[in-house]
Amino acid sequence: MPEPVGVRRAQAQRTRDGVLAAASAVFVEQGVQAPVRDIAERAGVGVGTIYRNFPTRADLVTAVYRHQIDTCTALAPQLLAESASPFTALTRWVDAFVEFLVTKHGLGAALGSGDPGLENLHALMLDTLVPACATLLDACAADDEIRPGITAYTLMRAIGNLCITGPDYDQADAQRMVATLLAGCRRPA
Amino acid sequence: MPEPVGVRRAQAQRTRDGVLAAASAVFVEQGVQAPVRDIAERAGVGVGTIYRNFPTRADLVTAVYRHQIDTCTALAPQLLAESASPFTALTRWVDAFVEFLVTKHGLGAALGSGDPGLENLHALMLDTLVPACATLLDACAADDEIRPGITAYTLMRAIGNLCITGPDYDQADAQRMVATLLAGCRRPA
Amino acid sequence: MPEPVGVRRAQAQRTRDGVLAAASAVFVEQGVQAPVRDIAERAGVGVGTIYRNFPTRADLVTAVYRHQIDTCTALAPQLLAESASPFTALTRWVDAFVEFLVTKHGLGAALGSGDPGLENLHALMLDTLVPACATLLDACAADDEIRPGITAYTLMRAIGNLCITGPDYDQADAQRMVATLLAGCRRPA
Amino acid sequence: MPEPVGVRRAQAQRTRDGVLAAASAVFVEQGVQAPVRDIAERAGVGVGTIYRNFPTRADLVTAVYRHQIDTCTALAPQLLAESASPFTALTRWVDAFVEFLVTKHGLGAALGSGDPGLENLHALMLDTLVPACATLLDACAADDEIRPGITAYTLMRAIGNLCITGPDYDQADAQRMVATLLAGCRRPA
DNA sequence: TATGAATGAGCCTTCATTCAT
DNA sequence: CATGAATGAAGGCTCATTCAT
């Protein structure tokens, strides 16, 4: 018999996870501005539960994407170590980043929206993803593989924007365009 | 007494134009989702007048941008004729397109949003801008100046997305990234 | 045939008056914190109409009571002129003020609540009723009829509080207690 | 092993007392309508504990004030015995009552609100404080010190109302106005 | 045709209350 | 007994849209 408190905590965690899953799905369908009620309904909980766990919408958005952001961040040094060249590492990392973005419809738009209240998420990116990307860019620059003047932040914003998909501009298109952008970053021989 | 009907028509046209000017200004400030009332107020008309002239928001958005879209469209053959190479023409035309997008806050986002109800605008682009762009791309392809597999529509969507600006990603950033994307389109020598 | 605009204005005024009447009634029943929807329902209008005419609750509360406040204010100089003594004038004026308060259940409580957002009403009293009362108090002081140290504002707040009626403490009780308070203000011979 | 049941009871009593102390503090800060959660948080208990001990808000309010009400009640005969005159005793008792009211932000308003659900508290006053006050009033009446027609209940309601403080009408004002009211109760020589 | 008052659906947010652990 | 997660009713506010004048 597990102690009651632990059981309750586990249940709460499950609820929280359910909300996150529901929010993730709803964000894909409707974007990050989706009504709280829709998320609650999809999660099978009351709206109060959402507000209890995520007082602001930004808290919810951030929580939804935090895990993937962290995973993506951790990938950078790993790819740099195992790739033949820094540019190859950058290419692969961007592939992963794009993968992350295109499967999360609405995040790119959210990031680009300048919506106050999404500063948390913005900060999270600035604090983790941007430095990770910068590491790769610096390595490329050291090898003279990319043209100068491209900052990690701007590149990621651009990639984020390119990953805003819709009818007639799907995931494959986004990936192709990002690849083209990267090609354009490469220093001409 | 000069034909009253004509006078009335002229007045109606003036009203319509005033609404378009107001909408254009408000769209720049608040995006294409701005409250109808704000536009009406700015135009000095009642909301009913807006609804009479532009039953749906998409009608209004489309009308606002139609002139610029047409101008942009007409530019393509002209640039193709007077430029040294098709790629140069493409570059210049894209510059003009970007200029159009970045000065119209919210249009890029609107185009990329997949928002049903903006299909009119979408259709307008498909019908005019895309063919214009395709002409340039075809000319480039004929000269073997760009890599194959890039469609006019996808390229324009990508450019549209890159032009979604915000805090920390401004017009200059957008222009630089679009230039980089174009560079990536170029066939490596 | 009256010009259309005038008709519309008249209708709008009627709506506005209806809202005020409904609000007045609802305030009596539920106090000034009554739900906006209740007022709208009672007035037979949509909530939007309330917000259109009275953007904040304070605007509505103030409008409801403004006329009576003004009437009460105007009474002061009149009573002073026609009464045998300043204290008599004060007594009569307070009677009128009490009459105003007790028939508007909830205003006394509202005044005493310190509720931010009711500052308008508070200001209205400060600007009109308090000076009116002060005139009477000054006249009494000049005649040595009241003890010193009683300010118009404090006296009115006290009276306002005494007029917060309820079960077992009705209008007659309030009037009696106010009279007693006034008696206590009188300078002992 | 000392009787476990007694220990448990003592613990329960401590919990109850903690809730009362917390509620008392929160009532002073926010009034008797303060959110239950705030009280629970301040007491360091769960909201369920509050509901277990005090099923209704009135139960809690009543319990919070019962001790002070009882103290105040007991004061009446004592003051009557040791004061020079009944009216002096009344004055002193009212001072104590006012002291009780003004330091308990919101009680006066609560008493005067007619809020159903506060009937318990109301009843408590009727059953204890009112008779205590009546004793003093009767003694005054016997000595011909006050004008007739003033009931203990009405007087206490009036005093309660006068003690509803706020910005610009503070504790000192309330005390002064209550003193004035009492002066008005006194039979003119 | 133009107007803008009126409508009400829809979203956000708070908080009293319940109940499984 | 105590806990606090979950619920959902209630109320505030906005704004797209209609329609009588």
Short mmCIF file of C-alpha atoms in Angstrom, two decimals, chain B residues 1 3 12 22 28 35 41 51 64 69 94 110 121-122 125 128 131-132 138-139 141 147 180 189:
data_model
loop_
_atom_site.label_atom_id
_atom_site.label_comp_id
_atom_site.label_asym_id
_atom_site.label_seq_id
_atom_site.Cartn_x
_atom_site.Cartn_y
_atom_site.Cartn_z
CA MET B 1 -28.01 70.19 -62.16
CA GLU B 3 -26.18 64.05 -62.92
CA ALA B 12 -19.48 56.37 -52.42
CA ALA B 22 -7.83 53.80 -42.70
CA VAL B 28 0.17 48.48 -39.95
CA PRO B 35 -11.13 45.56 -34.40
CA GLU B 41 -13.25 55.36 -36.29
CA TYR B 51 -19.65 45.97 -43.65
CA VAL B 64 -6.23 46.98 -49.07
CA ILE B 69 -0.02 43.33 -55.31
CA VAL B 94 12.13 39.88 -54.37
CA ALA B 110 -1.77 36.78 -42.23
CA LEU B 121 -6.05 37.22 -50.55
CA HIS B 122 -4.44 33.88 -50.97
CA MET B 125 -1.55 35.96 -54.77
CA THR B 128 -1.11 37.18 -59.96
CA PRO B 131 2.76 33.58 -61.92
CA ALA B 132 4.87 36.73 -61.98
CA ASP B 138 11.60 29.95 -65.14
CA ALA B 139 13.97 32.41 -66.73
CA ALA B 141 16.06 27.92 -64.62
CA ARG B 147 18.80 24.81 -58.27
CA THR B 180 20.49 34.61 -47.64
CA ALA B 189 29.00 27.18 -59.70
#
